[in-house]
Tab-separated table of C-alpha atoms and ligand atoms in Angstrom:
chain	number	residue	atom	x	y	z
L	1	MET	CA	26.097	5.262	-40.198
L	2	ARG	CA	23.219	1.814	-41.927
L	3	ILE	CA	20.804	0.076	-40.899
L	4	VAL	CA	21.589	-4.029	-40.984
L	5	VAL	CA	18.377	-5.892	-40.661
L	6	ASP	CA	18.683	-9.701	-39.521
L	7	ARG	CA	16.676	-11.345	-41.990
L	8	PRO	CA	16.277	-14.712	-40.223
L	9	ARG	CA	14.237	-12.835	-36.985
L	10	CYS	CA	12.457	-10.130	-39.208
L	11	GLU	CA	8.192	-10.360	-39.601
L	12	GLY	CA	7.666	-8.662	-42.282
L	13	HIS	CA	5.543	-6.383	-39.696
L	14	GLY	CA	5.963	-2.780	-41.366
L	15	LEU	CA	6.001	-1.438	-38.480
L	16	CYS	CA	9.166	0.078	-39.067
L	17	GLU	CA	7.981	1.344	-42.812
L	18	GLU	CA	5.254	2.893	-41.095
L	19	ALA	CA	7.733	5.001	-38.851
L	20	ALA	CA	10.361	5.641	-42.257
L	21	PRO	CA	8.948	5.136	-45.176
L	22	ARG	CA	11.414	7.555	-47.198
L	23	LEU	CA	13.758	4.342	-45.689
L	24	MET	CA	12.680	1.630	-46.112
L	25	HIS	CA	9.509	-0.886	-47.307
L	26	LEU	CA	8.151	-4.053	-47.337
L	27	ASP	CA	7.877	-5.416	-51.040
L	28	ASP	CA	5.511	-7.286	-52.816
L	29	ASP	CA	6.702	-10.255	-50.903
L	30	GLY	CA	6.653	-8.904	-48.146
L	31	GLU	CA	9.850	-8.585	-48.330
L	32	LEU	CA	12.364	-5.538	-46.048
L	33	VAL	CA	13.819	-3.512	-48.549
L	34	LEU	CA	16.325	-1.331	-47.254
L	35	ASP	CA	16.182	2.442	-49.585
L	36	ARG	CA	19.108	3.948	-48.401
L	37	GLU	CA	22.424	1.997	-48.207
L	38	GLU	CA	23.826	5.014	-45.632
L	39	ILE	CA	21.670	7.139	-43.701
L	40	ASP	CA	22.927	10.739	-42.682
L	41	GLU	CA	22.741	12.794	-39.484
L	42	ALA	CA	19.260	14.131	-41.574
L	43	ASP	CA	16.954	10.859	-41.607
L	44	ALA	CA	18.965	9.890	-37.888
L	45	ALA	CA	15.757	10.395	-35.270
L	46	LEU	CA	13.538	8.622	-38.540
L	47	ALA	CA	15.643	5.410	-38.813
L	48	ASN	CA	16.268	4.854	-34.544
L	49	ALA	CA	12.377	4.972	-34.443
L	50	ALA	CA	12.377	2.693	-37.331
L	51	VAL	CA	14.423	0.242	-35.232
L	52	ARG	CA	12.325	1.463	-32.131
L	53	VAL	CA	9.232	-0.196	-33.063
L	54	CYS	CA	10.055	-3.434	-34.340
L	55	PRO	CA	8.595	-6.151	-32.077
L	56	VAL	CA	10.831	-8.459	-32.789
L	57	ALA	CA	14.503	-6.878	-32.554
L	58	ALA	CA	15.138	-7.427	-36.301
L	59	LEU	CA	16.489	-4.248	-37.078
L	60	ARG	CA	19.654	-2.385	-35.600
L	61	ILE	CA	21.914	0.869	-36.141
L	62	ALA	CA	25.170	-0.203	-37.571
M	1	MET	CA	1.149	27.028	-23.752
M	2	SER	CA	0.392	26.818	-19.667
M	3	GLY	CA	2.690	23.986	-18.293
M	4	GLY	CA	5.463	26.447	-18.320
M	5	ALA	CA	9.034	26.449	-18.944
M	6	ILE	CA	10.324	22.216	-18.953
M	7	ASN	CA	13.901	22.185	-17.863
M	8	ARG	CA	13.343	18.723	-16.038
M	9	VAL	CA	10.619	16.044	-17.391
M	10	VAL	CA	10.605	12.479	-15.185
M	11	VAL	CA	9.314	9.071	-16.929
M	12	VAL	CA	7.564	6.910	-14.687
M	13	GLY	CA	7.721	3.343	-16.283
M	14	ASN	CA	9.972	1.658	-18.447
M	15	GLY	CA	8.203	-0.240	-20.845
M	16	ILE	CA	8.233	0.496	-24.775
M	17	ALA	CA	5.376	3.586	-24.020
M	18	GLY	CA	8.147	5.677	-21.389
M	19	LEU	CA	10.661	4.354	-24.022
M	20	THR	CA	9.606	5.577	-26.873
M	21	ALA	CA	8.092	8.922	-24.797
M	22	ALA	CA	11.673	9.378	-23.875
M	23	ASP	CA	13.513	9.455	-27.592
M	24	THR	CA	10.051	11.307	-28.572
M	25	LEU	CA	11.023	14.120	-26.399
M	26	ARG	CA	14.259	14.414	-27.492
M	27	GLU	CA	13.081	14.323	-30.996
M	28	ALA	CA	10.864	17.656	-30.111
M	29	GLY	CA	14.015	18.855	-29.157
M	30	PHE	CA	14.017	18.738	-25.266
M	31	ASP	CA	17.410	18.592	-24.182
M	32	GLY	CA	17.208	19.096	-20.448
M	33	GLU	CA	16.937	16.879	-17.763
M	34	LEU	CA	15.650	13.557	-18.450
M	35	THR	CA	15.118	10.737	-15.886
M	36	ILE	CA	13.697	7.652	-16.530
M	37	VAL	CA	12.169	5.411	-13.390
M	38	GLY	CA	11.446	1.471	-14.180
M	39	ASP	CA	10.931	-1.126	-11.000
M	40	GLU	CA	11.828	-3.717	-13.486
M	41	PRO	CA	16.172	-3.994	-12.848
M	42	ARG	CA	16.532	-4.280	-16.956
M	43	PRO	CA	16.610	-2.193	-20.362
M	44	ALA	CA	12.865	-1.622	-21.834
M	45	TYR	CA	12.273	-5.188	-24.117
M	46	SER	CA	9.378	-6.651	-26.774
M	47	ARG	CA	6.865	-7.818	-24.480
M	48	PRO	CA	5.103	-9.517	-27.039
M	49	ALA	CA	8.822	-11.292	-27.727
M	50	LEU	CA	7.567	-13.148	-25.289
M	51	SER	CA	4.810	-15.594	-25.751
M	52	LYS	CA	5.864	-16.216	-29.269
M	53	ALA	CA	9.052	-16.272	-30.681
M	54	LEU	CA	10.576	-16.461	-26.879
M	55	LEU	CA	9.130	-19.150	-25.760
M	56	LEU	CA	9.306	-21.144	-28.786
M	57	ASP	CA	13.244	-21.001	-30.107
M	58	GLY	CA	15.154	-22.800	-28.918
M	59	ASP	CA	18.190	-21.679	-27.391
M	60	ASP	CA	17.362	-18.266	-28.610
M	61	VAL	CA	16.198	-16.854	-26.304
M	62	SER	CA	17.803	-12.735	-27.233
M	63	SER	CA	14.354	-12.637	-29.383
M	64	HIS	CA	12.909	-9.531	-26.726
M	65	GLU	CA	15.717	-7.611	-26.735
M	66	LEU	CA	15.222	-3.703	-28.290
M	67	PRO	CA	18.213	-1.770	-29.158
M	68	PRO	CA	20.201	0.701	-26.981
M	69	THR	CA	18.447	3.387	-26.648
M	70	GLY	CA	19.821	6.913	-27.834
M	71	HIS	CA	18.113	9.576	-24.939
M	72	GLY	CA	20.520	10.006	-23.035
M	73	ALA	CA	17.869	9.621	-19.879
M	74	THR	CA	19.147	8.845	-16.425
M	75	GLU	CA	17.494	6.144	-15.712
M	76	LEU	CA	16.727	4.383	-12.208
M	77	LEU	CA	15.912	1.095	-13.136
M	78	GLY	CA	15.077	-1.096	-10.051
M	79	VAL	CA	13.374	1.074	-8.463
M	80	ARG	CA	9.180	2.237	-7.778
M	81	ALA	CA	7.085	5.416	-7.924
M	82	THR	CA	5.337	5.321	-5.265
M	83	ALA	CA	3.245	9.364	-4.897
M	84	LEU	CA	2.796	11.555	-7.418
M	85	ASP	CA	2.314	15.533	-6.097
M	86	LEU	CA	0.405	17.158	-8.166
M	87	ASP	CA	0.899	20.966	-6.666
M	88	ARG	CA	5.102	20.644	-6.040
M	89	ARG	CA	5.348	18.388	-9.018
M	90	LEU	CA	7.267	14.834	-7.336
M	91	VAL	CA	7.406	12.097	-8.089
M	92	SER	CA	8.252	10.199	-4.604
M	93	LEU	CA	9.757	6.949	-5.139
M	94	ASP	CA	10.557	3.913	-2.942
M	95	ASP	CA	13.823	4.628	-2.010
M	96	GLY	CA	12.571	7.907	-0.236
M	97	THR	CA	13.135	9.785	-2.754
M	98	ALA	CA	11.880	12.344	-4.842
M	99	LEU	CA	12.315	13.711	-8.193
M	100	PRO	CA	11.111	17.100	-9.102
M	101	TYR	CA	9.762	17.740	-12.575
M	102	ASP	CA	8.573	20.055	-14.846
M	103	ARG	CA	6.765	17.192	-16.624
M	104	VAL	CA	6.015	14.329	-16.110
M	105	VAL	CA	5.172	11.512	-18.519
M	106	LEU	CA	3.140	8.575	-16.745
M	107	ALA	CA	3.403	5.390	-18.452
M	108	THR	CA	3.737	2.448	-15.869
M	109	GLY	CA	1.507	0.163	-18.343
M	110	SER	CA	0.072	-2.711	-16.287
M	111	ARG	CA	0.154	-6.507	-15.004
M	112	ALA	CA	-1.333	-9.853	-15.445
M	113	ARG	CA	-5.396	-10.331	-14.047
M	114	ARG	CA	-4.881	-12.886	-11.589
M	115	LEU	CA	-7.663	-15.530	-10.347
M	116	SER	CA	-6.283	-16.465	-6.837
M	117	SER	CA	-3.341	-15.632	-4.969
M	118	LEU	CA	-2.287	-19.434	-4.996
M	119	SER	CA	1.100	-19.879	-6.088
M	120	GLU	CA	0.361	-22.467	-8.288
M	121	GLU	CA	-1.319	-19.912	-10.491
M	122	LEU	CA	1.609	-19.551	-13.241
M	123	THR	CA	1.020	-15.922	-15.263
M	124	LEU	CA	3.359	-13.613	-17.946
M	125	ARG	CA	3.787	-10.375	-17.971
M	126	GLY	CA	7.881	-10.250	-17.629
M	127	LEU	CA	10.334	-11.321	-18.896
M	128	ASP	CA	11.343	-13.318	-15.734
M	129	ASP	CA	7.910	-14.970	-16.131
M	130	ALA	CA	8.733	-16.190	-19.497
M	131	LEU	CA	11.813	-17.545	-18.822
M	132	SER	CA	10.815	-19.406	-15.895
M	133	LEU	CA	7.978	-21.139	-18.479
M	134	ARG	CA	10.465	-22.247	-20.663
M	135	GLY	CA	12.100	-23.806	-17.197
M	136	ARG	CA	9.283	-26.064	-17.008
M	137	LEU	CA	8.425	-26.647	-20.567
M	138	ALA	CA	11.331	-28.547	-20.821
M	139	ALA	CA	9.960	-31.135	-18.416
M	140	THR	CA	6.471	-31.339	-20.610
M	141	PRO	CA	3.861	-31.249	-17.617
M	142	SER	CA	0.012	-31.455	-18.613
M	143	VAL	CA	-0.883	-28.045	-18.366
M	144	ILE	CA	-4.217	-26.330	-18.403
M	145	VAL	CA	-4.632	-22.189	-19.573
M	146	VAL	CA	-7.105	-20.508	-18.244
M	147	GLY	CA	-8.316	-17.666	-21.177
M	148	GLY	CA	-9.222	-17.631	-24.649
M	149	GLY	CA	-7.834	-14.377	-24.997
M	150	PRO	CA	-4.799	-13.892	-27.801
M	151	LEU	CA	-2.126	-14.368	-25.218
M	152	GLY	CA	-4.401	-17.335	-23.572
M	153	MET	CA	-4.308	-18.813	-27.359
M	154	GLU	CA	-0.766	-17.952	-28.155
M	155	ILE	CA	0.423	-19.426	-24.694
M	156	ALA	CA	-1.249	-22.370	-25.179
M	157	SER	CA	0.215	-22.464	-28.529
M	158	GLY	CA	3.253	-22.793	-27.756
M	159	CYS	CA	3.409	-24.688	-24.293
M	160	LEU	CA	1.634	-27.454	-27.577
M	161	ALA	CA	4.386	-26.905	-29.845
M	162	ALA	CA	6.782	-28.006	-26.165
M	163	GLY	CA	5.411	-31.419	-26.851
M	164	CYS	CA	3.174	-30.816	-23.414
M	165	GLN	CA	-0.558	-31.801	-22.976
M	166	VAL	CA	-2.584	-28.846	-23.169
M	167	THR	CA	-5.920	-27.792	-21.763
M	168	LEU	CA	-7.426	-25.075	-22.864
M	169	VAL	CA	-9.926	-23.718	-20.214
M	170	SER	CA	-12.512	-20.165	-22.223
M	171	GLN	CA	-15.473	-17.951	-21.415
M	172	GLY	CA	-16.988	-19.242	-24.768
M	173	VAL	CA	-15.285	-19.646	-28.020
M	174	PRO	CA	-11.899	-18.670	-27.541
M	175	LEU	CA	-11.051	-16.025	-29.966
M	176	ILE	CA	-14.208	-14.504	-30.429
M	177	VAL	CA	-14.710	-11.810	-28.329
M	178	GLN	CA	-11.512	-9.970	-30.122
M	179	LEU	CA	-11.672	-11.535	-33.195
M	180	GLY	CA	-15.489	-11.959	-34.210
M	181	PRO	CA	-16.248	-15.541	-35.171
M	182	HIS	CA	-14.901	-16.067	-38.736
M	183	LEU	CA	-11.291	-15.598	-37.877
M	184	ALA	CA	-12.143	-17.211	-34.139
M	185	GLY	CA	-13.310	-20.211	-36.080
M	186	VAL	CA	-10.041	-20.078	-38.382
M	187	PHE	CA	-8.198	-20.275	-35.572
M	188	VAL	CA	-10.480	-22.630	-33.700
M	189	ARG	CA	-9.784	-24.954	-36.002
M	190	ALA	CA	-5.532	-25.172	-35.530
M	191	ALA	CA	-5.779	-25.122	-32.405
M	192	LEU	CA	-7.903	-28.956	-32.371
M	193	ASP	CA	-6.005	-29.625	-35.366
M	194	GLN	CA	-2.830	-29.289	-33.055
M	195	GLY	CA	-4.249	-31.443	-30.226
M	196	LEU	CA	-5.311	-28.703	-27.901
M	197	THR	CA	-8.735	-29.564	-26.206
M	198	ILE	CA	-10.860	-26.765	-25.338
M	199	VAL	CA	-13.002	-26.700	-22.455
M	200	GLU	CA	-15.969	-23.833	-22.941
M	201	THR	CA	-17.153	-22.658	-19.162
M	202	GLY	CA	-18.233	-19.399	-18.243
M	203	SER	CA	-16.284	-18.211	-15.234
M	204	ALA	CA	-14.111	-20.873	-14.812
M	205	ARG	CA	-11.277	-19.938	-10.736
M	206	LEU	CA	-8.887	-21.856	-9.143
M	207	GLU	CA	-8.989	-23.579	-5.721
M	208	ARG	CA	-6.218	-25.421	-3.468
M	209	ARG	CA	-7.402	-29.154	-2.710
M	210	GLU	CA	-5.896	-32.068	-1.011
M	211	GLY	CA	-2.216	-29.768	-1.073
M	212	SER	CA	-2.336	-29.062	-5.290
M	213	ALA	CA	-4.284	-26.512	-7.060
M	214	ARG	CA	-7.220	-27.269	-9.897
M	215	VAL	CA	-9.341	-25.639	-12.609
M	216	VAL	CA	-13.048	-25.315	-10.996
M	217	LEU	CA	-15.490	-24.918	-14.894
M	218	ASP	CA	-18.860	-22.492	-13.911
M	219	GLU	CA	-21.220	-26.233	-12.931
M	220	GLY	CA	-18.511	-27.514	-10.616
M	221	ALA	CA	-16.730	-30.108	-12.918
M	222	VAL	CA	-13.329	-29.517	-11.922
M	223	ARG	CA	-9.903	-29.666	-14.143
M	224	GLU	CA	-6.601	-30.924	-12.758
M	225	ALA	CA	-2.786	-30.117	-14.551
M	226	GLU	CA	0.530	-30.413	-13.483
M	227	MET	CA	0.757	-26.611	-14.271
M	228	ILE	CA	-1.650	-23.518	-14.717
M	229	ILE	CA	-1.270	-20.247	-16.417
M	230	THR	CA	-3.646	-18.302	-16.297
M	231	ALA	CA	-4.517	-15.356	-19.423
M	232	VAL	CA	-7.076	-13.136	-18.591
M	233	GLY	CA	-6.392	-9.732	-19.319
M	234	ASP	CA	-3.988	-7.156	-17.348
M	235	VAL	CA	-4.360	-4.708	-14.441
M	236	PRO	CA	-3.366	-1.337	-14.396
M	237	ASN	CA	-0.427	-0.232	-12.584
M	238	THR	CA	-2.239	2.882	-11.039
M	239	GLU	CA	-2.258	1.975	-7.654
M	240	TRP	CA	0.484	4.436	-7.091
M	241	LEU	CA	-1.715	7.479	-8.910
M	242	ALA	CA	-4.454	6.867	-5.464
M	243	ASP	CA	-4.051	9.956	-4.168
M	244	THR	CA	-4.412	12.022	-7.281
M	245	GLY	CA	-7.589	11.408	-8.155
M	246	LEU	CA	-5.973	10.632	-12.234
M	247	ALA	CA	-7.276	6.860	-12.217
M	248	PRO	CA	-10.844	6.940	-10.965
M	249	GLN	CA	-11.246	3.996	-11.981
M	250	GLY	CA	-8.184	2.297	-11.934
M	251	VAL	CA	-7.377	3.513	-15.831
M	252	ILE	CA	-6.030	7.488	-16.898
M	253	PRO	CA	-8.300	8.726	-19.110
M	254	VAL	CA	-6.398	11.273	-20.751
M	255	ASP	CA	-8.062	13.432	-24.273
M	256	SER	CA	-6.222	13.677	-27.639
M	257	HIS	CA	-2.899	14.933	-27.234
M	258	GLY	CA	-2.157	11.640	-24.689
M	259	LEU	CA	-2.120	14.576	-21.488
M	260	VAL	CA	-3.948	14.977	-18.406
M	261	ARG	CA	-2.827	18.177	-17.450
M	262	PRO	CA	-0.476	20.552	-19.763
M	263	ASP	CA	2.106	19.188	-17.732
M	264	VAL	CA	0.743	15.584	-17.190
M	265	ALA	CA	0.848	13.088	-19.881
M	266	ALA	CA	-0.156	9.227	-19.558
M	267	VAL	CA	0.778	6.589	-21.698
M	268	GLY	CA	0.470	3.161	-22.807
M	269	ASP	CA	-1.298	0.970	-21.635
M	270	LEU	CA	-3.119	1.866	-17.975
M	271	ALA	CA	-4.750	5.226	-20.551
M	272	ALA	CA	-7.768	5.473	-21.793
M	273	PHE	CA	-8.157	7.550	-25.284
M	274	PRO	CA	-10.397	8.641	-27.239
M	275	THR	CA	-11.504	6.783	-30.076
M	276	PRO	CA	-14.825	6.563	-32.966
M	277	TYR	CA	-16.087	4.182	-29.721
M	278	GLY	CA	-15.786	6.570	-27.264
M	279	LEU	CA	-13.151	6.651	-24.146
M	280	ARG	CA	-10.954	3.250	-24.605
M	281	ARG	CA	-7.519	1.552	-23.205
M	282	ILE	CA	-5.839	-0.565	-25.723
M	283	PRO	CA	-3.144	-2.378	-24.478
M	284	LEU	CA	-0.578	-3.001	-27.404
M	285	TRP	CA	1.965	-2.479	-28.355
M	286	SER	CA	1.576	0.241	-31.984
M	287	SER	CA	-1.345	1.568	-29.302
M	288	ALA	CA	2.354	1.987	-26.645
M	289	ILE	CA	4.377	3.503	-29.403
M	290	GLU	CA	2.037	6.096	-31.123
M	291	GLN	CA	0.604	7.469	-28.226
M	292	ALA	CA	4.081	7.679	-26.905
M	293	LYS	CA	4.747	9.703	-29.756
M	294	VAL	CA	1.755	11.927	-29.531
M	295	ALA	CA	1.930	12.781	-26.173
M	296	ALA	CA	5.253	13.543	-25.564
M	297	ARG	CA	5.341	16.249	-28.513
M	298	ALA	CA	2.403	17.887	-26.991
M	299	LEU	CA	4.491	17.647	-23.656
M	300	VAL	CA	6.785	19.754	-25.056
M	301	HIS	CA	4.943	21.276	-27.566
M	302	GLY	CA	1.069	21.774	-25.932
M	303	HIS	CA	-1.378	21.117	-27.998
M	304	ASP	CA	-0.020	22.935	-31.349
M	305	ALA	CA	1.743	19.315	-31.571
M	306	PRO	CA	-0.820	16.673	-33.930
M	307	PRO	CA	-3.360	14.848	-32.260
M	308	LEU	CA	-3.405	11.303	-31.922
M	309	ARG	CA	-4.926	9.417	-35.216
M	310	PHE	CA	-4.370	5.501	-33.960
M	311	GLN	CA	-5.541	3.232	-36.146
M	312	PRO	CA	-4.914	0.015	-34.597
M	313	TYR	CA	-2.513	-2.604	-35.462
M	314	PHE	CA	-2.716	-5.965	-34.243
M	315	TRP	CA	-0.977	-9.167	-34.718
M	316	THR	CA	-1.013	-12.504	-33.156
M	317	GLU	CA	0.743	-15.963	-33.987
M	318	GLN	CA	-0.436	-19.018	-32.889
M	319	PHE	CA	-0.660	-22.840	-34.007
M	320	GLY	CA	0.791	-22.640	-37.215
M	321	LEU	CA	-1.232	-18.569	-38.458
M	322	SER	CA	-0.032	-15.382	-38.717
M	323	LEU	CA	-1.990	-12.641	-38.395
M	324	LYS	CA	-1.983	-9.471	-38.639
M	325	ALA	CA	-4.778	-6.702	-38.796
M	326	VAL	CA	-5.234	-3.081	-39.668
M	327	GLY	CA	-8.592	-1.489	-37.984
M	328	TYR	CA	-11.036	-1.577	-34.976
M	329	LEU	CA	-11.446	-5.372	-33.535
M	330	PRO	CA	-14.348	-7.638	-33.590
M	331	LEU	CA	-14.984	-8.163	-37.338
M	332	GLU	CA	-18.995	-8.882	-37.272
M	333	GLY	CA	-19.492	-11.372	-40.744
M	334	GLU	CA	-18.148	-12.633	-43.227
M	335	PRO	CA	-14.648	-10.925	-44.335
M	336	THR	CA	-14.842	-10.136	-48.643
M	337	TYR	CA	-11.707	-12.271	-50.242
M	338	ILE	CA	-9.139	-9.359	-51.661
M	339	GLU	CA	-7.000	-12.738	-51.800
M	340	GLY	CA	-7.556	-16.290	-51.385
M	341	GLU	CA	-9.904	-17.992	-50.315
M	342	PRO	CA	-11.657	-19.309	-47.541
M	343	GLY	CA	-10.321	-22.739	-45.496
M	344	GLY	CA	-7.453	-21.185	-43.373
M	345	GLY	CA	-4.987	-21.076	-46.537
M	346	PRO	CA	-3.007	-17.922	-46.716
M	347	ALA	CA	-5.824	-14.531	-47.983
M	348	LEU	CA	-6.289	-11.267	-48.007
M	349	MET	CA	-9.366	-9.644	-45.979
M	350	ARG	CA	-11.928	-6.898	-45.128
M	351	TRP	CA	-15.011	-6.367	-43.547
M	352	SER	CA	-16.906	-3.134	-43.529
M	353	HIS	CA	-18.575	-1.857	-39.906
M	354	ASP	CA	-21.973	-0.396	-39.669
M	355	ASP	CA	-20.194	2.919	-39.091
M	356	GLY	CA	-18.400	2.499	-42.989
M	357	ALA	CA	-14.705	2.217	-41.334
M	358	GLY	CA	-13.032	-0.649	-42.907
M	359	VAL	CA	-10.190	-3.556	-40.962
M	360	ALA	CA	-8.121	-5.163	-43.052
M	361	ALA	CA	-6.594	-8.504	-42.240
M	362	ALA	CA	-3.586	-10.519	-43.310
M	363	LEU	CA	-3.067	-14.661	-42.428
M	364	ASN	CA	-0.466	-16.198	-43.437
M	365	TYR	CA	0.349	-14.115	-46.088
M	366	ARG	CA	3.784	-11.358	-46.072
M	367	VAL	CA	2.223	-7.602	-46.885
M	368	ALA	CA	3.392	-4.872	-46.269
M	369	ILE	CA	1.264	-2.476	-43.209
M	370	PRO	CA	0.572	0.622	-44.934
M	371	ARG	CA	-0.708	-1.361	-47.958
M	372	LEU	CA	-3.307	-3.024	-45.351
M	373	ARG	CA	-3.757	0.046	-43.390
M	374	ARG	CA	-5.425	1.413	-47.452
M	375	MET	CA	-6.705	-2.128	-47.825
M	376	SER	CA	-8.913	-1.207	-44.839
M	377	GLN	CA	-9.799	2.595	-46.050
M	378	ALA	CA	-11.174	1.420	-49.246
M	379	ALA	CA	-14.918	1.809	-50.154
M	380	ALA	CA	-16.019	-2.004	-50.248
B	1	FAD	C1	3.022	-11.690	-23.084
B	1	FAD	C2	2.173	-11.191	-24.177
B	1	FAD	C3	2.570	-10.933	-25.150
B	1	FAD	C4	1.282	-9.669	-25.680
B	1	FAD	N1	1.641	-9.978	-27.471
B	1	FAD	C5	1.564	-8.683	-28.157
B	1	FAD	C6	0.892	-8.615	-29.123
B	1	FAD	O1	0.761	-9.606	-30.141
B	1	FAD	N2	1.067	-7.574	-30.032
B	1	FAD	C7	0.057	-6.572	-29.153
B	1	FAD	O2	0.156	-5.075	-30.328
B	1	FAD	N3	0.723	-6.761	-27.422
B	1	FAD	C8	0.631	-8.052	-27.152
B	1	FAD	N4	1.516	-7.267	-26.015
B	1	FAD	C9	0.863	-5.971	-25.331
B	1	FAD	C10	1.711	-4.760	-25.405
B	1	FAD	O3	3.498	-5.648	-25.315
B	1	FAD	C11	1.753	-4.116	-24.453
B	1	FAD	O4	0.276	-3.536	-24.529
B	1	FAD	C12	2.718	-2.863	-24.241
B	1	FAD	O5	3.797	-3.695	-24.081
B	1	FAD	C13	2.455	-1.608	-23.077
B	1	FAD	O6	3.309	-1.056	-23.142
B	1	FAD	P1	3.503	-0.018	-21.676
B	1	FAD	O7	5.230	0.331	-21.725
B	1	FAD	O8	2.438	1.001	-21.527
B	1	FAD	O9	3.799	-0.868	-20.537
B	1	FAD	P2	4.601	-2.293	-20.095
B	1	FAD	O10	5.178	-3.295	-21.354
B	1	FAD	O11	4.210	-2.574	-18.644
B	1	FAD	O12	5.820	-1.257	-19.056
B	1	FAD	C14	5.696	-0.367	-17.790
B	1	FAD	C15	6.850	-0.229	-17.040
B	1	FAD	O13	6.249	0.117	-15.515
B	1	FAD	C16	6.664	-0.489	-14.654
B	1	FAD	N5	5.520	-0.485	-13.729
B	1	FAD	C17	5.073	-0.421	-13.193
B	1	FAD	N6	4.880	0.467	-12.186
B	1	FAD	C18	5.799	1.190	-12.239
B	1	FAD	C19	6.304	1.539	-10.449
B	1	FAD	N7	5.080	2.114	-9.861
B	1	FAD	N8	7.232	2.204	-10.620
B	1	FAD	C20	8.425	2.777	-11.680
B	1	FAD	N9	7.964	1.439	-12.865
B	1	FAD	C21	6.793	1.337	-12.821
B	1	FAD	C22	6.871	-1.733	-15.345
B	1	FAD	O14	7.575	-2.911	-14.473
B	1	FAD	C23	7.288	-1.964	-16.270
B	1	FAD	O15	8.466	-2.417	-16.626
B	1	FAD	C24	1.227	-8.323	-25.609
B	1	FAD	C25	1.637	-8.410	-24.092
B	1	FAD	C26	2.352	-9.821	-23.107
B	1	FAD	C27	3.067	-9.021	-21.680
B	2	SF4	S1	8.897	-3.863	-37.764
B	2	SF4	FE1	10.534	-5.265	-37.197
B	2	SF4	S2	9.288	-7.232	-38.607
B	2	SF4	FE2	8.299	-5.896	-39.291
B	2	SF4	S3	9.308	-5.210	-40.966
B	2	SF4	FE3	10.543	-3.943	-40.034
B	2	SF4	S4	11.896	-4.822	-39.250
B	2	SF4	FE4	10.509	-6.378	-40.246
């Protein structure tokens, strides 16, 4: 599975980073950077938590 | 642990708190029968989007949508819980049935507080409210918004952006209660620049005269507009729990694990949980999520699960400004500017409360929340 960011929608809340710091972070300009292309089973729950917490639904699992 | 075996969990309320509780129950290893009851006939959605992107974005009516769920619960949507029997462990529903449970999550959120029972008084709490507001704004009516909190200000901002003439009726300076004088000043200046009319008053009320509704200010002056929207706070949906004694003042007090008793959790806008400033209800998005995560784990693992260590996160978008703040609001006095300078431009700011706790805020400044948190904790 992969996480997909809808760039125009992302507002840089970074709540996703708080939920899954291993998988993503906001860079110094506040742009969301995905640190893993492929998410394995072990991190699936983390990925889901990150996707869920975004208040503008800018993330989805593909 | 004293709650007994867990085969069936019922989550009452299908907002972000109920949804997060359901997800977390699964993550915590609960693989039994999970049922979610929600009176809105649709999947959970993002309420914060309703007063922001959804009011503004041209043809986009999807900004409130949340990704599909993965908890595999039986979802009873469009169904209302009407009573809870703590002894027999039963949730009664308005379709006449009752759901037995081993653990129950109370997450029925809150609704808009109203100033009147007039049909002209519009409020914004649910998706239907937002869609109907959007529709009416298309005709650019004159608008009065009553309520100078973040929601009232966001609605006023959205109405202005839609091309309406907007008057905001506020008890004192808008946002001062929630944000403190410094940030309130920044937002009020931006609002006035964009053409908002602000009327300060004591308590306003609504009345109907000669067939149309109007707003009466405390000194008796009257304001009229084609549309009246109020945003004067929220009321927890706890009436259905009246017989249980769980919500003595309409709010459910919980412990630091979000539990009322070992088999009952209460999470989200209806719960008051321990904070450094006493038992408090913090009716915000990330508060609902954090409460739900902690409580769901405690339902499964008891008090061995980690307690809530909530650091409030607040954000708002209005009048061309976006604010993110980490820590307890409101903020007294002037901040230290870490980046930028006073005047409303992009800035990172920090305040210290008297007890040493810090708050960091970003104004029109993209910053990672973990970085803001670190800034809020750094010694001043
Ligand atoms: C317009 C608006 C803008 C907001 N903006 C922000 C923001 O910018 N930042 C922020 O942090 N927070 C914001 N909030 C607050 C945030 O949205 C709430 O704190 C959060 O949604 C609370 O979630 P909840 O699940 O506790 O309650 P709710 O979302 O209210 O969910 C409770 C659900 O339970 C249902 N229910 C009620 N009674 C029953 C019953 N008896 N039986 C079955 N179901 C029932 C309700 O219909 C509802 O669907 C905003 C709120 C609104 C309304
Ligand atoms: S939580 Fe959502 S808006 Fe915030 S950075 Fe993550 S994807 Fe972007």
